[in-house]
Short mmCIF file of C-alpha atoms in Angstrom, two decimals:
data_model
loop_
_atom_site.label_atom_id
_atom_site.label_comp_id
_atom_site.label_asym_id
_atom_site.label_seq_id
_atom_site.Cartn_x
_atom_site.Cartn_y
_atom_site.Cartn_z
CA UNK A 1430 105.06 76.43 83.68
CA UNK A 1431 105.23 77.44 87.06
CA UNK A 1432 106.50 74.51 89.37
CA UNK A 1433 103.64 73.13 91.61
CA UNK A 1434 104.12 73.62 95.15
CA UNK A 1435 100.48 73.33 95.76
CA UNK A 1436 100.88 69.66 97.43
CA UNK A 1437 103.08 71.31 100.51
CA UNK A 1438 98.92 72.66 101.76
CA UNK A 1439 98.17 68.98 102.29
CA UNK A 1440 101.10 68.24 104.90
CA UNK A 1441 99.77 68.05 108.20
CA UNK A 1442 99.92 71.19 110.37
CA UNK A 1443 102.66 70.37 112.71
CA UNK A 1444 104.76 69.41 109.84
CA UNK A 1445 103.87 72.98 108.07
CA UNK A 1446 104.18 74.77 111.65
CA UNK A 1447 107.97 73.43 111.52
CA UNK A 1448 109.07 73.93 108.03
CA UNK A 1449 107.68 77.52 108.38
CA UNK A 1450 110.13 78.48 111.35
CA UNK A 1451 112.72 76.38 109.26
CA UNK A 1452 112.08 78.59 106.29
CA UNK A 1453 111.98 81.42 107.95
CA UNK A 1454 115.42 80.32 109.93
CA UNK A 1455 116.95 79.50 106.47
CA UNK A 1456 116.36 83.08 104.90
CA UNK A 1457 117.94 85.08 108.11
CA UNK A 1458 114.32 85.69 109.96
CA UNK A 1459 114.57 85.30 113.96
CA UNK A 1460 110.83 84.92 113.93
CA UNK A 1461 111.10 81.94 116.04
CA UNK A 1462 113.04 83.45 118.65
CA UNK A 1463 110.36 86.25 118.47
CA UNK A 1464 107.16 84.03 118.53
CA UNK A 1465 108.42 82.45 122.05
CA UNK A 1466 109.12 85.64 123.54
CA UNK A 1467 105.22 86.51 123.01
CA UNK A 1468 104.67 83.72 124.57
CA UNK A 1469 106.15 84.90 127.89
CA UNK A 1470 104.47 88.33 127.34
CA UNK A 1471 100.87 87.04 127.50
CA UNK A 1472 101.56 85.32 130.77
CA UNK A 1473 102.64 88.71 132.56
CA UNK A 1474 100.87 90.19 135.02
CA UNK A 1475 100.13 93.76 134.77
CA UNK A 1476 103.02 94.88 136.99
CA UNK A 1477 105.32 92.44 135.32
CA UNK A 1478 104.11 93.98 131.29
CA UNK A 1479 104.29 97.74 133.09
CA UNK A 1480 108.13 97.10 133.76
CA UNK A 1481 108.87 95.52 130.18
CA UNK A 1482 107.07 98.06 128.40
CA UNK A 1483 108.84 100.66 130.12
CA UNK A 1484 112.47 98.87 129.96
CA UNK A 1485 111.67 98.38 126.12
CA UNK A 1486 110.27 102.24 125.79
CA UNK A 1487 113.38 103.50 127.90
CA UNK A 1488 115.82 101.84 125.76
CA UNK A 1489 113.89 102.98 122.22
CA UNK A 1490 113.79 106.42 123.31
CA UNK A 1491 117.63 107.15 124.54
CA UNK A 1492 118.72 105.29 121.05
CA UNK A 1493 116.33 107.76 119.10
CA UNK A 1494 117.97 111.17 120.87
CA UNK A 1495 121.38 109.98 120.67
CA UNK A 1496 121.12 108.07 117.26
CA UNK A 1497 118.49 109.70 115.02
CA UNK A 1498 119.32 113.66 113.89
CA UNK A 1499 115.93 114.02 113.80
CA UNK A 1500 115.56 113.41 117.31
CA UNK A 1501 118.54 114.50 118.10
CA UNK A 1502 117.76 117.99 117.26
CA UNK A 1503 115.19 118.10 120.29
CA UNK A 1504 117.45 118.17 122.25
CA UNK A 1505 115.31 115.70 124.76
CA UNK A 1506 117.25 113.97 128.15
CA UNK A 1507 115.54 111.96 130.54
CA UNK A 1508 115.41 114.42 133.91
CA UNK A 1509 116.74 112.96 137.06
CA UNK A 1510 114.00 110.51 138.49
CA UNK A 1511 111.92 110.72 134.85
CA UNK A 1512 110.24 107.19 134.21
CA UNK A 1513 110.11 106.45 130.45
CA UNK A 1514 106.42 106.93 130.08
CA UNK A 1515 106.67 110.88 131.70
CA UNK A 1516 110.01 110.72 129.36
CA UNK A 1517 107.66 109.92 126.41
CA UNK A 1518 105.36 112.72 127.26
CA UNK A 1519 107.73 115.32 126.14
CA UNK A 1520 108.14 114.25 122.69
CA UNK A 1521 106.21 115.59 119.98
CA UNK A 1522 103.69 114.13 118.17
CA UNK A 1523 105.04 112.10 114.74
CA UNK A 1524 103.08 113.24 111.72
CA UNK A 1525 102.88 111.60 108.08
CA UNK A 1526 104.38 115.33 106.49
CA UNK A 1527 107.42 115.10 108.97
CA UNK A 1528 108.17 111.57 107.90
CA UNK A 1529 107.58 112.22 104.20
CA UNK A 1530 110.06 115.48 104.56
CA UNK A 1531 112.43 114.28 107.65
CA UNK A 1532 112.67 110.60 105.96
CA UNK A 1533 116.85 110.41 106.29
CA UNK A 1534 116.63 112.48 108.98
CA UNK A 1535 114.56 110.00 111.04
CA UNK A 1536 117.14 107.25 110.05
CA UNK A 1537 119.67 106.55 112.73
CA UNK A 1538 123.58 107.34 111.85
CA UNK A 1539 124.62 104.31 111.47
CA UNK A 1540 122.06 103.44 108.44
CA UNK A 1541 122.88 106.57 106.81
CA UNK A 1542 124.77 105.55 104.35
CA UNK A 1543 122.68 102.80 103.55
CA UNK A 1544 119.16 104.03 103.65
CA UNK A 1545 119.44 107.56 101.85
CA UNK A 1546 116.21 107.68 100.31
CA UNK A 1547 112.43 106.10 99.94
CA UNK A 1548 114.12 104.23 97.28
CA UNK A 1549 117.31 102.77 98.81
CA UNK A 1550 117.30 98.71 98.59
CA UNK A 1551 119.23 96.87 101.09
CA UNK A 1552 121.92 94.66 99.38
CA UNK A 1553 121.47 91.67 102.22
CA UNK A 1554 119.52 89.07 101.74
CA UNK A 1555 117.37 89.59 105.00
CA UNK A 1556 117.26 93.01 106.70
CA UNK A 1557 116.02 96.32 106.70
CA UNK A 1558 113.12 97.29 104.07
CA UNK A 1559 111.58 99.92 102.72
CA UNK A 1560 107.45 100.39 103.53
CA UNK A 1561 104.72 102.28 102.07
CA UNK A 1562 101.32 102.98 103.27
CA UNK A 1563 98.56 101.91 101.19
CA UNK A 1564 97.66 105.10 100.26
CA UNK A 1565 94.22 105.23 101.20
CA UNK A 1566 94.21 109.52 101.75
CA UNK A 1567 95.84 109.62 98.17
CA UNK A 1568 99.54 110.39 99.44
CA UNK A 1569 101.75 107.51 100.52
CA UNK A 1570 104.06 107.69 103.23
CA UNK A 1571 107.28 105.51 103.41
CA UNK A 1572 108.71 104.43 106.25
CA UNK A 1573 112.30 102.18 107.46
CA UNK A 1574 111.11 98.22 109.04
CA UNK A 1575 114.47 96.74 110.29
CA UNK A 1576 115.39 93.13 110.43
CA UNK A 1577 113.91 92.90 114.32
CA UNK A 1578 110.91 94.66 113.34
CA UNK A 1579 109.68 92.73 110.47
CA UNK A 1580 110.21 89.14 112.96
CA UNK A 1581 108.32 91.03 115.29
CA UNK A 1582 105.67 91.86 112.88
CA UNK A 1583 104.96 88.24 112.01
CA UNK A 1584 105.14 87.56 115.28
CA UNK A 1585 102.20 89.85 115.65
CA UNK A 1586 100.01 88.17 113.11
CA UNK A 1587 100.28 85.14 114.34
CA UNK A 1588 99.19 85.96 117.51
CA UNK A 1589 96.14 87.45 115.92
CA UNK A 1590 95.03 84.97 114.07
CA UNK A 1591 95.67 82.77 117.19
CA UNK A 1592 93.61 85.28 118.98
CA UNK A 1593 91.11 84.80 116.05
CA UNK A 1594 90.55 80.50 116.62
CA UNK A 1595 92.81 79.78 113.12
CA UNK A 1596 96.61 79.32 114.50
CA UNK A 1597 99.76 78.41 112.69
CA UNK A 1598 98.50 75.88 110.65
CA UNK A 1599 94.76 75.97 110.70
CA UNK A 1600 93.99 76.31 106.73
CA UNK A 1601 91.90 79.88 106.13
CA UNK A 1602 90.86 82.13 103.03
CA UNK A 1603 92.47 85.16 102.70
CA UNK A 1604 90.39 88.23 100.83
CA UNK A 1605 93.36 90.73 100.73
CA UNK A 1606 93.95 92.65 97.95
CA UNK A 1607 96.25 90.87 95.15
CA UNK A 1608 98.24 93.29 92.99
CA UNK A 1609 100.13 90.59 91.34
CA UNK A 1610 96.64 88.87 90.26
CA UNK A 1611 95.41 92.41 89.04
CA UNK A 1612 98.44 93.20 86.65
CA UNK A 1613 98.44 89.78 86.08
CA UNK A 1614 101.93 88.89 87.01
CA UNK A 1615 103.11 85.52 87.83
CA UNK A 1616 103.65 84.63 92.11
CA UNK A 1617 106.89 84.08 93.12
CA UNK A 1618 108.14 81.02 94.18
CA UNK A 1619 108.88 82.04 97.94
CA UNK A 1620 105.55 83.72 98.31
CA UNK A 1621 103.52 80.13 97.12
CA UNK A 1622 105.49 78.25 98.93
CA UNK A 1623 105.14 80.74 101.74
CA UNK A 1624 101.27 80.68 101.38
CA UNK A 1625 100.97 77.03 100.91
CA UNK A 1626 102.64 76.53 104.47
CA UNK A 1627 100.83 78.74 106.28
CA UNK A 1628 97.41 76.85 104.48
CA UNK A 1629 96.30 79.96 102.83
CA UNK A 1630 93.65 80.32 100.47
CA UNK A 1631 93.93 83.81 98.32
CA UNK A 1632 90.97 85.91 96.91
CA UNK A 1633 91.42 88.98 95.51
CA UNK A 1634 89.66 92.38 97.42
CA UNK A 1635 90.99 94.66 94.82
CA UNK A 1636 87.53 93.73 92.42
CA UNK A 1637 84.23 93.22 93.85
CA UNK A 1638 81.91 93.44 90.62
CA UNK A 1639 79.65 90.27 90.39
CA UNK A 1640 82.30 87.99 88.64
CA UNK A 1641 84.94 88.47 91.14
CA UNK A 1642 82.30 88.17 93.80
CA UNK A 1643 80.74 84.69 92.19
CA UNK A 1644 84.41 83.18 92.16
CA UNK A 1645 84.47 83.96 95.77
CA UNK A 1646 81.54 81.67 96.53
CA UNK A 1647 82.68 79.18 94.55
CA UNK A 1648 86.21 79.36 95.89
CA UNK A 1649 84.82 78.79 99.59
CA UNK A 1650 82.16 76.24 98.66
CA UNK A 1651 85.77 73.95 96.80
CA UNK A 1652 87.37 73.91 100.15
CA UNK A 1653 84.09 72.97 102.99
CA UNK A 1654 86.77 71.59 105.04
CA UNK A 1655 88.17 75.44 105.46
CA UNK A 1656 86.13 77.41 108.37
CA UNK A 1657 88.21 80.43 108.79
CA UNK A 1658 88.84 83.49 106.84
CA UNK A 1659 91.05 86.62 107.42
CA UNK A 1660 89.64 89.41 105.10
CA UNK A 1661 89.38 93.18 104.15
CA UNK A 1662 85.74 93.89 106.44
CA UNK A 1663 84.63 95.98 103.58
CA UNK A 1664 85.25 93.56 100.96
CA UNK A 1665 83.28 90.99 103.26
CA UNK A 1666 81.14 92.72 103.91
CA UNK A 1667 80.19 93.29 100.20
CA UNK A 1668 80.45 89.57 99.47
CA UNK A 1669 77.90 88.90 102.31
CA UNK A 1670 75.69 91.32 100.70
CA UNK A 1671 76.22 90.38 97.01
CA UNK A 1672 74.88 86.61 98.72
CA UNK A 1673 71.85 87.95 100.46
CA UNK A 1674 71.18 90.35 97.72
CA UNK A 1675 70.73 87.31 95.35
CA UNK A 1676 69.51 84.66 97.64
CA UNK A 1677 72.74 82.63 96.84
CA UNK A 1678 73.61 79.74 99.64
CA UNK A 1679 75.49 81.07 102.06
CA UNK A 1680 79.10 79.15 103.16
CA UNK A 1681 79.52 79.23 106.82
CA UNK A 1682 82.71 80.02 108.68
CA UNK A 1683 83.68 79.19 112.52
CA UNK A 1684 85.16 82.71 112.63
CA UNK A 1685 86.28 86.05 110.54
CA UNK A 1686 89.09 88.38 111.34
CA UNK A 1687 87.72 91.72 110.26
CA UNK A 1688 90.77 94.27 109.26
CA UNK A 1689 91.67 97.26 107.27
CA UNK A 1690 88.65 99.15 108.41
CA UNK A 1691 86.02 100.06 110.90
CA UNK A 1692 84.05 97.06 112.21
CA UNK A 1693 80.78 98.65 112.96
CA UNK A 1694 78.29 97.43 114.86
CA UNK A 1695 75.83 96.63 111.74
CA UNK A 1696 79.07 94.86 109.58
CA UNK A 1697 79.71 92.85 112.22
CA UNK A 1698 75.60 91.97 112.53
CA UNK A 1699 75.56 91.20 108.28
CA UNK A 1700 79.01 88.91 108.55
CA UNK A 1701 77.44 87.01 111.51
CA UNK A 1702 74.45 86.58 109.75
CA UNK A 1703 75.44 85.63 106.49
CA UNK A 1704 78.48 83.43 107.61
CA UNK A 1705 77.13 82.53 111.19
CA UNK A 1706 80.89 83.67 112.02
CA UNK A 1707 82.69 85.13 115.15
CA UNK A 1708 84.03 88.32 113.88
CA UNK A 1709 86.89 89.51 115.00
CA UNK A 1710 88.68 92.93 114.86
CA UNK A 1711 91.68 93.41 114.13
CA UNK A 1712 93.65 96.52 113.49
CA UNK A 1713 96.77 97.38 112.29
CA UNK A 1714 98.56 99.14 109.13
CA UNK A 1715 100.79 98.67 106.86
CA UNK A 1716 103.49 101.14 108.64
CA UNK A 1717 102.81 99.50 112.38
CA UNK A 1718 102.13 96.12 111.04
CA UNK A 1719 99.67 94.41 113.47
CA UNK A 1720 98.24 96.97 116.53
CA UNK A 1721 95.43 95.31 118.36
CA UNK A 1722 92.89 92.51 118.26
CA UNK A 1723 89.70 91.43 119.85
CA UNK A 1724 90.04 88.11 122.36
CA UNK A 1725 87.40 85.65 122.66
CA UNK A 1726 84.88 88.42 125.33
CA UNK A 1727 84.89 90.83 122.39
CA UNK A 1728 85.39 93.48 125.11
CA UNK A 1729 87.96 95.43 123.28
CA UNK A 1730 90.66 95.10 121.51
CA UNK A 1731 93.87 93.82 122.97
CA UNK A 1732 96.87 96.23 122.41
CA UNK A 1733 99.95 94.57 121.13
CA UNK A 1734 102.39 95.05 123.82
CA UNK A 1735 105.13 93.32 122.93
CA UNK A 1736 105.39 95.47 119.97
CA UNK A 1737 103.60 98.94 120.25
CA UNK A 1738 102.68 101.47 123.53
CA UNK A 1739 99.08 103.25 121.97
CA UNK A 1740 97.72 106.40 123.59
CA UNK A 1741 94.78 108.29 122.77
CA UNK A 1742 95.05 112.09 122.85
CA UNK A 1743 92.73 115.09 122.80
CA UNK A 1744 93.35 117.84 120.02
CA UNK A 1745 96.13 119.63 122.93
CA UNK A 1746 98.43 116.45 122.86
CA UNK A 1747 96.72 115.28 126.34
CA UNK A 1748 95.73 111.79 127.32
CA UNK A 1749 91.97 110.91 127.05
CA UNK A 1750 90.14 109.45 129.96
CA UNK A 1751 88.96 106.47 129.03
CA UNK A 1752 85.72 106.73 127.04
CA UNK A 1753 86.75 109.36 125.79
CA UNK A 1754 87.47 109.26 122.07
CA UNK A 1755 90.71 111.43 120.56
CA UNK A 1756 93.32 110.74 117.89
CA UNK A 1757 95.27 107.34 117.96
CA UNK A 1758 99.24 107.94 118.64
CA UNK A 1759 101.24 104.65 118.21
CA UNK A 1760 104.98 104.07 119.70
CA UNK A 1761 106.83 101.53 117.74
CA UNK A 1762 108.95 99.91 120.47
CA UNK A 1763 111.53 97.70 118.33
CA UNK A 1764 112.28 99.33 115.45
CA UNK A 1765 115.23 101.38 116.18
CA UNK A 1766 116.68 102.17 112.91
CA UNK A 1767 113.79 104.13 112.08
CA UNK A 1768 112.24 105.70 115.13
CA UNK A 1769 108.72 106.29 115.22
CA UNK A 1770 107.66 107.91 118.30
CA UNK A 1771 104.03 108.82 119.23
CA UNK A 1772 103.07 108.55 115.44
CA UNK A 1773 99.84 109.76 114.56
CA UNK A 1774 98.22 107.56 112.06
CA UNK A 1775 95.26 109.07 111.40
CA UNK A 1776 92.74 107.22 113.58
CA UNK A 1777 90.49 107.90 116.04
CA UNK A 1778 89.75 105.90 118.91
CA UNK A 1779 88.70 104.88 122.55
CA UNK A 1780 90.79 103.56 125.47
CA UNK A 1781 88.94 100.83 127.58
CA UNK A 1782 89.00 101.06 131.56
CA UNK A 1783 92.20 99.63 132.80
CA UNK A 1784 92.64 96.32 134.36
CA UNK A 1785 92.87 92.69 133.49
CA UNK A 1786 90.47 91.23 130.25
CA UNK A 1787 88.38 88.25 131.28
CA UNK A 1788 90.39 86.21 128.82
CA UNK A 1789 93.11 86.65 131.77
CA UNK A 1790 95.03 88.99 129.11
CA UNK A 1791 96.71 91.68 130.73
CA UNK A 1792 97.60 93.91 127.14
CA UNK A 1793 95.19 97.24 127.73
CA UNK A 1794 92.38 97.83 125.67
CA UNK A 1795 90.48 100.06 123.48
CA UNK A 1796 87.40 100.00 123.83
CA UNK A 1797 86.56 100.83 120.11
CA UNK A 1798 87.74 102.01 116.76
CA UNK A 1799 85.92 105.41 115.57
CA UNK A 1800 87.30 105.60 112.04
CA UNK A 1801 90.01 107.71 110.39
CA UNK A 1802 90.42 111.65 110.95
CA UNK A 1803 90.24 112.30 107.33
CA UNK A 1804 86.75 110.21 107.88
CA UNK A 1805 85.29 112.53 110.36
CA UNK A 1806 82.92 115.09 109.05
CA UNK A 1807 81.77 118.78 110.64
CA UNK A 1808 78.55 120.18 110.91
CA UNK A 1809 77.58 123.33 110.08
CA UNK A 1810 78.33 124.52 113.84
CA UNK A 1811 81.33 123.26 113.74
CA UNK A 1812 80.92 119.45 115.65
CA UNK A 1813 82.84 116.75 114.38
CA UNK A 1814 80.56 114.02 113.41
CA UNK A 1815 82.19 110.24 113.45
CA UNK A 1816 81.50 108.11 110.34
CA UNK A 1817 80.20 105.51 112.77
CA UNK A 1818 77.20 107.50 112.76
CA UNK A 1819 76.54 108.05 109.11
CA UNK A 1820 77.33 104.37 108.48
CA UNK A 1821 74.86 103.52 110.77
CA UNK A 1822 72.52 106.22 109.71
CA UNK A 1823 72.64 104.63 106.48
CA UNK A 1824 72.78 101.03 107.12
CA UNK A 1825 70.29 100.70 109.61
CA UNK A 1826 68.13 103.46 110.56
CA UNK A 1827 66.95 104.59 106.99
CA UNK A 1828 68.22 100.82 105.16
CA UNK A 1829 65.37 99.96 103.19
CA UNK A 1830 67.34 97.73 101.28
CA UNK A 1831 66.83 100.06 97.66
CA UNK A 1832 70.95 100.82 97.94
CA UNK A 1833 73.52 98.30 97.01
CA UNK A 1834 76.56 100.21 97.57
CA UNK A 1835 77.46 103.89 98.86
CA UNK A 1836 79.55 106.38 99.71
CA UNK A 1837 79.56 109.90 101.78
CA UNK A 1838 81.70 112.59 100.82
CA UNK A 1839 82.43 116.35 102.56
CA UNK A 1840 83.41 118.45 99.37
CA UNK A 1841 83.76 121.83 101.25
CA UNK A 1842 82.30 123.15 104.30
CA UNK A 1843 78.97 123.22 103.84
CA UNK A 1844 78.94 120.48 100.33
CA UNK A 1845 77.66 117.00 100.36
CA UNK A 1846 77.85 113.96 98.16
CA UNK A 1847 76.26 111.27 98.23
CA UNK A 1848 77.02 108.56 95.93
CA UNK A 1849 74.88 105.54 95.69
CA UNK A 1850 74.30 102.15 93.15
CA UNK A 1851 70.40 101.43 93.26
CA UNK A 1852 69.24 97.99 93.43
CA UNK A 1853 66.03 99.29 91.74
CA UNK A 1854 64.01 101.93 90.91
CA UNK A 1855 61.21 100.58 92.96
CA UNK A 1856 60.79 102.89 96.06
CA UNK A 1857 64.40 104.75 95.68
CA UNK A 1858 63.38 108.49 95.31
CA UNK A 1859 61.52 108.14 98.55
CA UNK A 1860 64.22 106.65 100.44
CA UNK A 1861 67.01 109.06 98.78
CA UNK A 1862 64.78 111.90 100.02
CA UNK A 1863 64.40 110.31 103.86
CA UNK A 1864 68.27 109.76 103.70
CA UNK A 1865 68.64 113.25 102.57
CA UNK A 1866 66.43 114.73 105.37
CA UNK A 1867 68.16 112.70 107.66
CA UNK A 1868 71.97 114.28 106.77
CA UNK A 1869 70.54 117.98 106.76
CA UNK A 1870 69.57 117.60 110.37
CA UNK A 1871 72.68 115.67 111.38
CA UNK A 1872 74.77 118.46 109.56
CA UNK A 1873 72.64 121.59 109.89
CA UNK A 1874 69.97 122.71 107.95
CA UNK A 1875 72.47 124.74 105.88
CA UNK A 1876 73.98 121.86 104.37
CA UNK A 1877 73.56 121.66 100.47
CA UNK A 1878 73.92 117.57 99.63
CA UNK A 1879 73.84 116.29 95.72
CA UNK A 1880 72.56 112.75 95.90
CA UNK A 1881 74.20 111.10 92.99
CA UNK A 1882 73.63 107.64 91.05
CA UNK A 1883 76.68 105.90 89.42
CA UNK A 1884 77.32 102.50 88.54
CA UNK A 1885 80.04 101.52 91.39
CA UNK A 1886 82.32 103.10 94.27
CA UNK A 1887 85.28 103.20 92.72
CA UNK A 1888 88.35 101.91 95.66
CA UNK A 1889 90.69 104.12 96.59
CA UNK A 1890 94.40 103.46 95.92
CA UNK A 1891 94.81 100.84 98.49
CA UNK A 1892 92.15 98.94 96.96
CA UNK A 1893 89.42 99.51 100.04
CA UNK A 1894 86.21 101.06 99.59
CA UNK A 1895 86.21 104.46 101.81
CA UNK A 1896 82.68 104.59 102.75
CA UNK A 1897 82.85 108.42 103.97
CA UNK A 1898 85.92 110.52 103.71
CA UNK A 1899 86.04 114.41 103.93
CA UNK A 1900 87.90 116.49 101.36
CA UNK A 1901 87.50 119.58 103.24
CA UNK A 1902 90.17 120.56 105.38
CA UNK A 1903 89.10 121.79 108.30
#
């Protein structure tokens, strides 16, 4: 029987807010020390965050080419009157297949000995660890947190869901995905007590047929006094729909932050609806823990910082204008055991115009999310076409609500899939042929596209639905 820890929700939230620096305190975390310091950053002006990003970039990048052999072997100095960020500019970009083959190469010298492999395990009871992506292309890629990072890292996501109206100790549901509940293996203690402080309520993303999704109304409508939630945007998505879909009363929420995927503009319209919610976006990844987040204008999304320097880049390397959209490189600025400079994650994305938000924030901005890389698809002449637009496409211009669920595949350079569960049979062969009219003249009249029926869309290995992905390489 496990013991019940359940009663620790109940405490007020100061008394949580404390216990959960002391518990953090008592198990070697600095969070605390952390958390303040982002208080100081979101009162900077923007000269006064320009000269702590660069002190904190400068320092990163002289440990990485003195300390790291990977970096070493570039044989990179800083040249005589170099600022960091023209320093920076020199590197080369960070790619998953370097990290997966450099891995103990990356690791500075004097972790060496320690972290040997994706599978070393540090024998203290708080300190470096281990990460893997989710796995959402198919291929994981491991990476090295160290102790500073991972405070930092929480630090991050409580600012975001401070950002997001639910703070330290505002009670919120949490549809993640739940490996333990899907082996069915028992929480551990830590992690409930953990959960029970910060006034979390779990649901499990990983399953979305309509038992999973009924336990997640009835889940929310137990706990009216909770008005937040912090969820998986397709998962919520598919909730909100499952609700609509079968006239079922719909909970409302004061807000929603929206991660592990593209907030479109049409998700965003469907969570609002169905939850009368502020939705929030909020990006990040398992690798770079928490990136960016929407303020209160929903202008944007804040760039974290404190914690990461972002930059948006054309297919040459070079900085995109802003408006502009390119591929997302990310610049993990305390994490020194493991270096990861100008990282490209696989994202595409848009830099805001600079200056100060209307929030008073002075973090830059992008402007907008435009999926993953391995998301975009190419036309017949060759454009890249953003899934944006065949979301869109889908949900909206041609949604005659006859599809429940779908899914958008690039097989090979000229091959289409298009996999979809059917509410009904009433009216679907006409709207399956306007949909596939539709994709032949968005991807050339030469495209050949199989329009095929199945019972669900299966998740990928992450346990999120990929709504269009491209197996073609280009």
């Amino acid at each position: 029987m496990p013991l019940n820890v359940e009663w620790i929700a109940s405490l007020p939230a100061p008394v949580r807010r404390t216990a959960y620096f002391g518990l953090q305190r008592l198990i070697g975390s600095r969070i605390g020390e952390k958390w303040r310091a982002w208080q100081r950053w979101v009162r900077f002006n923007p000269q006064q965050l320009e000269e702590a990003v660069g002190s904190r970039l400068n320092s990163l990048l002289r440990v990485a080419v003195r300390d790291s052999p990977f970096y070493r072997r570039l044989n990179l100095s800083p040249r005589a009157g170099e600022g960091p960020m023209e320093f920076l500019s020199r590197f080369p970009i960070l790619t998953r297949e370097q990290i997966r083959s450099e891995f103990a190469e990356i690791v500075v010298d004097s972790l060496r000995n320690e972290i040997t492999s994706p599978a070393s395990v540090s024998r203290k009871r708080y300190d470096w660890l281990v990460i893997k992506t989710g796995g959402t292309t198919g291929n994981p890629t491991t990476v090295v947190h160290d102790a500073g990072f991972r405070d930092w890292g929480r630090a991050s996501r409580l600012y975001s869901q401070q950002m997001c109206r639910f703070p330290l100790g505002t009670p919120y549901f949490r549809l993640w995905g739940s490996e333990q509940e899907l082996m069915q293996q028992e929480e551990r203690i830590d992690r409930r007590v953990l959960r029970n402080l910060l006034g979390e309520i779990p649901m499990n993303a990983f399953r979305a047929k309509e038992g999973e999704l009924t336990g997640h109304l009835e889940t929310i409508r137990r706990n009216p006094g909770i008005h937040h939630a912090m969820a998986y945007v397709d998962a919520a998505v598919s909730l909100a729909g499952f609700l609509e879909q079968r006239d079922l009363p719909r909970p409302r929420l004061k807000s929603i932050m929206a991660c592990a995927g593209t907030v479109t503009a049409e998700w965003r319209a469907t969570l609002k609806r169905v939850f009368e919610a502020e939705v929030f976006d909020k990006y990040g990844s398992r690798e770079c823990a928490d990136i960016a987040c929407e303020c209160s204008r929903h202008s944007g999304l804040h760039i974290y910082s404190p914690v990461v320097h972002v930059e948006v880049v054309d297919e040459t390397g070079r900085a995109c204008p802003p408006g502009e959209p390119g591929r997302i490189l990310v610049t993990l600025l305390n994490n020194p055991s493991f270096p990861m400079i100008r990282y490209q994650i696989g994202d595409m994305g848009i830099m805001a115009d600079p200056g100060t938000c209307g929030c008073g924030l002075a973090f830059p901005r992008l402007a907008s999310l435009q999926g993953r890389e391995d998301e975009m698809l190419s036309t017949e002449d060759g454009t890249l076409l953003s899934s944006v637009f065949i979301r869109h496409f889908v949900g909206v211009s041609l949604n005659e609500q006859r599809i429940r669920q779908w899914q958008f595949e690039q097989t090979g350079p000229l091959e289409f899939v298009f996999r979809f569960v059917a509410l009904g049979s009433d009216g679907l062969e006409g709207n399956l042929r306007r949909l596939e009219e539709g994709f032949r003249t968005a991807l050339g009249p030469g495209a050949r596209i199989r329009m095929e029926p199945v019972a669900e869309i299966a998740p990928s290995p992450s346990g999120k639905v990929v709504w269009v992905k491209n197996r073609c390489k280009r």
